Tab-separated table of C-alpha atoms in Angstrom:
chain	number	residue	atom	x	y	z
A	298	TYR	CA	-10.885	5.210	30.357
A	299	ASN	CA	-9.405	1.741	29.895
A	300	ILE	CA	-6.259	2.801	31.730
A	301	GLN	CA	-4.291	0.018	33.382
A	302	THR	CA	-3.763	0.143	37.141
A	303	ASP	CA	0.002	0.176	36.642
A	304	SER	CA	-0.329	3.267	34.448
A	305	LEU	CA	-2.436	5.076	37.041
A	306	ARG	CA	0.137	4.333	39.740
A	307	TYR	CA	2.921	5.506	37.446
A	308	TYR	CA	1.117	8.794	36.787
A	309	GLU	CA	0.688	9.170	40.520
A	310	GLU	CA	4.421	8.532	41.120
A	311	MET	CA	5.184	11.194	38.513
A	312	ASN	CA	2.899	13.610	40.407
A	313	LEU	CA	0.633	13.987	37.391
A	314	ILE	CA	-2.463	12.994	39.359
A	315	HIS	CA	-3.178	13.242	43.084
A	316	PRO	CA	-5.981	10.870	44.112
A	317	LEU	CA	-7.401	11.049	47.606
A	318	ARG	CA	-7.571	8.070	49.932
A	319	SER	CA	-10.673	6.547	51.461
A	320	SER	CA	-10.826	5.246	55.013
A	321	SER	CA	-10.103	1.805	53.534
A	322	ASN	CA	-7.074	3.256	51.685
A	323	TYR	CA	-8.724	2.995	48.259
A	324	ARG	CA	-7.788	5.669	45.740
A	325	LEU	CA	-10.467	8.242	45.081
A	326	TYR	CA	-9.981	10.113	41.815
A	327	THR	CA	-11.159	13.690	41.755
A	328	ILE	CA	-12.689	15.655	38.914
A	329	ASN	CA	-9.311	17.310	38.454
A	330	ASP	CA	-7.647	13.875	38.163
A	331	ILE	CA	-10.138	12.905	35.468
A	332	TYR	CA	-9.405	16.148	33.643
A	333	VAL	CA	-5.659	15.456	33.835
A	334	LEU	CA	-6.174	11.908	32.565
A	335	ASN	CA	-7.984	13.373	29.554
A	336	ILE	CA	-5.013	15.605	28.861
A	337	ILE	CA	-2.569	12.686	29.282
A	338	ARG	CA	-4.599	10.586	26.844
A	339	ASP	CA	-4.572	13.377	24.248
A	340	CYS	CA	-0.866	14.073	24.763
A	341	LEU	CA	-0.003	10.400	24.300
A	342	LYS	CA	-1.872	10.427	20.988
A	343	LEU	CA	0.419	13.263	19.895
A	344	GLY	CA	3.481	11.238	20.860
A	345	TYR	CA	4.402	13.270	23.929
A	346	SER	CA	6.794	11.692	26.446
A	347	THR	CA	5.859	11.548	30.111
A	348	ASN	CA	8.268	14.383	30.873
A	349	GLN	CA	6.740	16.529	28.121
A	350	ILE	CA	3.270	15.837	29.503
A	351	LYS	CA	4.416	16.766	32.999
A	352	GLU	CA	6.006	19.973	31.700
A	353	TYR	CA	2.788	20.956	29.944
A	354	LEU	CA	0.564	20.152	32.947
A	355	ASN	CA	2.766	22.022	35.381
A	356	ASN	CA	3.192	25.102	33.199
A	357	ARG	CA	0.077	25.251	31.064
A	358	SER	CA	-1.223	28.622	30.053
A	359	MET	CA	-3.701	29.988	27.558
A	360	ASN	CA	-1.043	30.234	24.861
A	361	GLN	CA	0.244	26.717	25.542
A	362	THR	CA	-3.267	25.310	25.498
A	363	ILE	CA	-4.045	27.028	22.196
A	364	SER	CA	-0.803	25.677	20.743
A	365	PHE	CA	-1.593	22.199	22.061
A	366	LEU	CA	-5.102	22.242	20.592
A	367	LYS	CA	-3.776	23.378	17.212
A	368	GLU	CA	-1.273	20.529	17.237
A	369	GLU	CA	-4.002	18.053	18.156
A	370	LYS	CA	-6.188	19.448	15.362
A	371	ASP	CA	-3.354	18.937	12.840
A	372	VAL	CA	-2.900	15.316	13.955
A	373	ILE	CA	-6.622	14.602	13.652
A	374	GLU	CA	-6.785	16.187	10.196
A	375	GLN	CA	-3.826	14.057	9.059
A	376	LYS	CA	-5.517	10.915	10.378
A	377	ILE	CA	-8.674	11.865	8.472
A	378	ILE	CA	-6.620	12.165	5.272
A	379	GLU	CA	-4.990	8.772	5.921
A	380	LEU	CA	-8.369	7.149	6.583
A	381	GLN	CA	-9.835	8.708	3.442
A	382	ASN	CA	-6.892	7.359	1.419
A	383	SER	CA	-7.350	3.914	2.962
A	384	LEU	CA	-11.066	4.000	2.181
A	385	LYS	CA	-10.376	5.030	-1.419
A	386	SER	CA	-7.870	2.192	-1.786
A	387	ILE	CA	-10.386	-0.341	-0.446
A	388	GLU	CA	-13.102	0.966	-2.765
A	389	ASN	CA	-10.733	0.760	-5.753
A	390	ARG	CA	-9.747	-2.764	-4.824
A	391	LEU	CA	-13.367	-3.862	-4.459
A	392	ASN	CA	-14.205	-2.357	-7.863
A	393	SER	CA	-11.203	-4.086	-9.417
A	394	LEU	CA	-12.103	-7.478	-7.977
A	395	ASN	CA	-15.727	-7.071	-9.031
A	396	GLN	CA	-14.557	-6.419	-12.587
A	397	ILE	CA	-12.639	-9.705	-12.789
A	398	HIS	CA	-15.629	-11.619	-14.139
A	399	GLN	CA	-15.936	-9.072	-16.976
A	400	LEU	CA	-12.480	-9.885	-18.355
A	401	SER	CA	-11.971	-12.055	-21.421
A	402	PHE	CA	-9.936	-15.142	-20.524
A	403	ASN	CA	-7.624	-17.312	-22.606
A	404	THR	CA	-7.740	-15.159	-25.710
A	405	PHE	CA	-5.386	-12.625	-27.292
A	406	GLU	CA	-6.723	-9.086	-27.638
A	407	ILE	CA	-5.345	-5.735	-28.749
A	408	LYS	CA	-6.294	-2.725	-26.656
A	409	GLU	CA	-5.258	0.921	-26.496
A	410	PHE	CA	-3.683	2.321	-23.334
A	411	ASP	CA	-2.681	5.830	-22.348
A	412	SER	CA	0.855	6.283	-21.041
A	413	ARG	CA	1.319	4.968	-17.526
A	414	THR	CA	4.063	6.181	-15.194
A	415	CYS	CA	5.540	3.883	-12.608
A	416	PHE	CA	8.443	3.118	-10.301
A	417	ARG	CA	10.722	0.307	-11.432
A	418	LEU	CA	13.229	-1.820	-9.542
A	419	LYS	CA	15.649	-3.847	-11.670
A	420	ARG	CA	16.426	-7.228	-10.128
A	421	ASN	CA	16.976	-10.741	-11.445
A	422	ILE	CA	13.835	-12.562	-10.343
A	423	ASP	CA	14.069	-16.333	-10.332
A	424	GLN	CA	10.901	-17.318	-8.504
A	425	ASP	CA	7.385	-16.042	-7.868
A	426	ALA	CA	8.063	-15.619	-4.157
A	427	SER	CA	10.712	-13.004	-4.995
A	428	VAL	CA	8.173	-10.679	-6.599
A	429	ASP	CA	6.561	-9.761	-3.270
A	430	TYR	CA	9.978	-9.247	-1.686
A	431	TYR	CA	11.142	-6.872	-4.427
A	432	LEU	CA	7.811	-5.021	-4.537
A	433	THR	CA	8.251	-4.368	-0.816
A	434	GLU	CA	11.792	-3.151	-1.470
A	435	LEU	CA	10.492	-0.874	-4.235
A	436	MET	CA	7.833	0.599	-1.936
A	437	LYS	CA	10.355	1.303	0.810
A	438	LYS	CA	12.844	2.836	-1.619
A	439	ASN	CA	10.254	5.290	-2.979
A	440	HIS	CA	8.252	5.759	0.227
A	441	LEU	CA	5.094	4.315	-1.300
A	442	ASP	CA	2.066	3.478	0.809
A	443	VAL	CA	1.530	-0.294	0.998
A	444	SER	CA	-2.219	0.235	0.654
A	445	ILE	CA	-1.768	1.144	-3.005
A	446	LEU	CA	-0.992	-2.451	-3.866
A	447	GLY	CA	-3.871	-4.542	-5.094
A	448	ASP	CA	-5.413	-2.101	-7.584
A	449	PHE	CA	-4.196	-3.945	-10.704
A	450	ASN	CA	-1.168	-1.663	-10.591
A	451	SER	CA	1.901	-3.798	-9.955
A	452	GLY	CA	3.770	-6.689	-11.429
A	453	SER	CA	6.901	-7.800	-13.245
A	454	ILE	CA	8.764	-6.773	-16.394
A	455	ILE	CA	10.068	-9.559	-18.620
A	456	ASP	CA	12.653	-9.404	-21.407
A	457	LYS	CA	10.917	-10.102	-24.725
A	458	ASP	CA	13.773	-12.227	-26.077
A	459	THR	CA	15.145	-14.143	-23.087
A	460	TYR	CA	11.888	-14.236	-21.073
A	461	GLN	CA	13.958	-13.303	-18.035
A	462	TYR	CA	12.070	-11.574	-15.221
A	463	ASP	CA	14.336	-8.585	-14.608
A	464	SER	CA	12.218	-5.956	-12.819
A	465	VAL	CA	9.183	-5.241	-10.695
A	466	PHE	CA	7.046	-2.121	-11.077
A	467	ILE	CA	4.281	-0.182	-9.351
A	468	LEU	CA	2.113	2.229	-11.315
A	469	SER	CA	1.901	5.691	-9.753
A	470	ASN	CA	0.845	9.233	-10.652
A	471	ARG	CA	3.730	10.769	-8.712
A	472	LYS	CA	5.899	13.194	-10.664
A	473	ASP	CA	9.152	11.492	-9.633
A	474	CYS	CA	8.357	8.168	-11.352
A	475	ASP	CA	11.335	6.656	-13.154
A	476	PHE	CA	9.746	4.441	-15.825
A	477	LEU	CA	7.009	4.744	-18.433
A	478	LEU	CA	4.656	2.247	-20.002
A	479	LYS	CA	4.227	4.075	-23.277
A	480	LYS	CA	0.933	5.094	-24.811
A	481	GLY	CA	-0.169	2.847	-27.655
A	482	SER	CA	-1.531	-0.536	-28.688
A	483	TYR	CA	-0.973	-3.472	-26.351
A	484	CYS	CA	-1.597	-7.145	-26.860
A	485	ILE	CA	-3.107	-8.635	-23.717
A	486	TYR	CA	-3.856	-12.140	-22.520
A	487	THR	CA	-5.606	-12.955	-19.244
A	488	TYR	CA	-5.675	-16.385	-17.654
A	489	LYS	CA	-6.624	-18.129	-14.421
A	490	GLY	CA	-4.473	-20.540	-12.471
A	491	ASN	CA	-0.844	-20.868	-11.474
A	492	TYR	CA	1.729	-18.410	-12.842
A	493	VAL	CA	3.698	-21.153	-14.628
A	494	ARG	CA	1.680	-20.587	-17.815
A	495	SER	CA	3.238	-17.176	-18.436
A	496	ASN	CA	6.384	-18.408	-20.230
A	497	GLU	CA	4.264	-20.464	-22.611
A	498	ILE	CA	2.010	-17.445	-23.263
A	499	PHE	CA	4.978	-15.200	-24.100
A	500	ILE	CA	5.913	-17.576	-26.926
A	501	HIS	CA	2.333	-17.950	-28.207
A	502	MET	CA	1.753	-14.182	-28.051
A	503	LYS	CA	4.787	-13.487	-30.242
A	504	GLN	CA	3.599	-16.058	-32.767
A	505	TRP	CA	0.025	-14.712	-32.711
A	506	LEU	CA	1.316	-11.188	-33.324
A	507	LYS	CA	3.676	-12.279	-36.104
A	508	GLU	CA	0.793	-13.898	-37.981
A	509	ARG	CA	-0.957	-10.513	-37.913
A	510	GLY	CA	2.027	-8.405	-38.902
A	511	PHE	CA	3.037	-7.224	-35.437
A	512	GLU	CA	5.790	-7.808	-32.924
A	513	VAL	CA	6.512	-6.960	-29.293
A	514	GLU	CA	8.131	-3.519	-29.097
A	515	ASP	CA	9.971	-3.707	-25.790
A	516	PHE	CA	8.866	-5.875	-22.826
A	517	PHE	CA	6.225	-8.232	-21.527
A	518	TYR	CA	4.418	-6.862	-18.473
A	519	GLU	CA	2.915	-9.392	-16.090
A	520	PHE	CA	0.137	-8.025	-13.874
A	521	LEU	CA	-0.895	-10.253	-10.954
A	522	LEU	CA	-4.559	-9.293	-10.710
A	523	VAL	CA	-5.478	-11.936	-8.147
A	524	ASP	CA	-2.827	-13.837	-6.237
A	525	ILE	CA	-1.958	-15.154	-2.784
A	526	HIS	CA	-3.025	-11.841	-1.208
A	527	GLU	CA	-6.647	-12.543	-2.139
A	528	THR	CA	-6.912	-16.339	-2.169
A	529	MET	CA	-5.087	-19.465	-1.035
A	530	ASN	CA	-6.484	-21.370	-4.018
A	531	PRO	CA	-4.089	-21.187	-7.028
A	532	ASP	CA	-7.007	-22.012	-9.333
A	533	GLU	CA	-8.433	-18.572	-8.498
A	534	TYR	CA	-5.262	-16.664	-9.385
A	535	VAL	CA	-5.708	-14.228	-12.286
A	536	THR	CA	-2.716	-13.055	-14.327
A	537	GLN	CA	-2.707	-10.637	-17.237
A	538	ILE	CA	0.148	-10.366	-19.736
A	539	GLN	CA	0.513	-7.077	-21.610
A	540	ALA	CA	2.990	-6.171	-24.354
A	541	LYS	CA	3.258	-2.963	-26.364
A	542	ILE	CA	3.232	-3.831	-30.056
A	543	LYS	CA	4.492	-2.351	-33.319
A	544	SER	CA	4.221	-3.309	-36.981
A	545	LEU	CA	6.755	-5.802	-38.246
A	546	ALA	CA	9.637	-4.241	-40.122
A	547	ILE	CA	9.374	-4.910	-43.856
């Protein structure tokens, strides 16, 4: 049962179990003690206190046992849901990482995107290390599961004129999202290496678009596809810049 000796003695002091004694004064646990230990183990999984466990053991009845089993069933079903969500997140992350080599690097492209809802946290971000801190703050504020990170779904929002990093975001399908990446045409640029290239790319992207009769409509969105969470080697980092575009005013 992997139960520590101290725990067994504590249960005995609480009169939850009543082991016999051998002639050498060793404790001899009965079948009933083993049964009680099973119940204690299950109750602890449900978060019961020792007093609650004692109350149940001393006053258990058919109705109480049925109620207990239903509660245990609910807990197990919830754990199954959580494990399934964790598995789905891992599978999505593996698929995303496996798709990295299919991306086009160091070239400007225009692609169509459907609207994407997200949660946004406005903060003045002055260094890369702050992004993780504010993403964590955003998750706590909106009660988001940390396992959702790492599916190409989070990053920073940058002012198109000042190039100031002023927000972090996490894409989500929840109905209470507070920000929208609008449906439409986006210019994208994907590169490997340290993040410091982003500011240079913002400038080049605006020039590249201008030469083709377009301009950035609202913001630059910086997606950290591969970063310190996946590798300690900055040369393996993968960053993608996206910007919704519109035709230049005539």
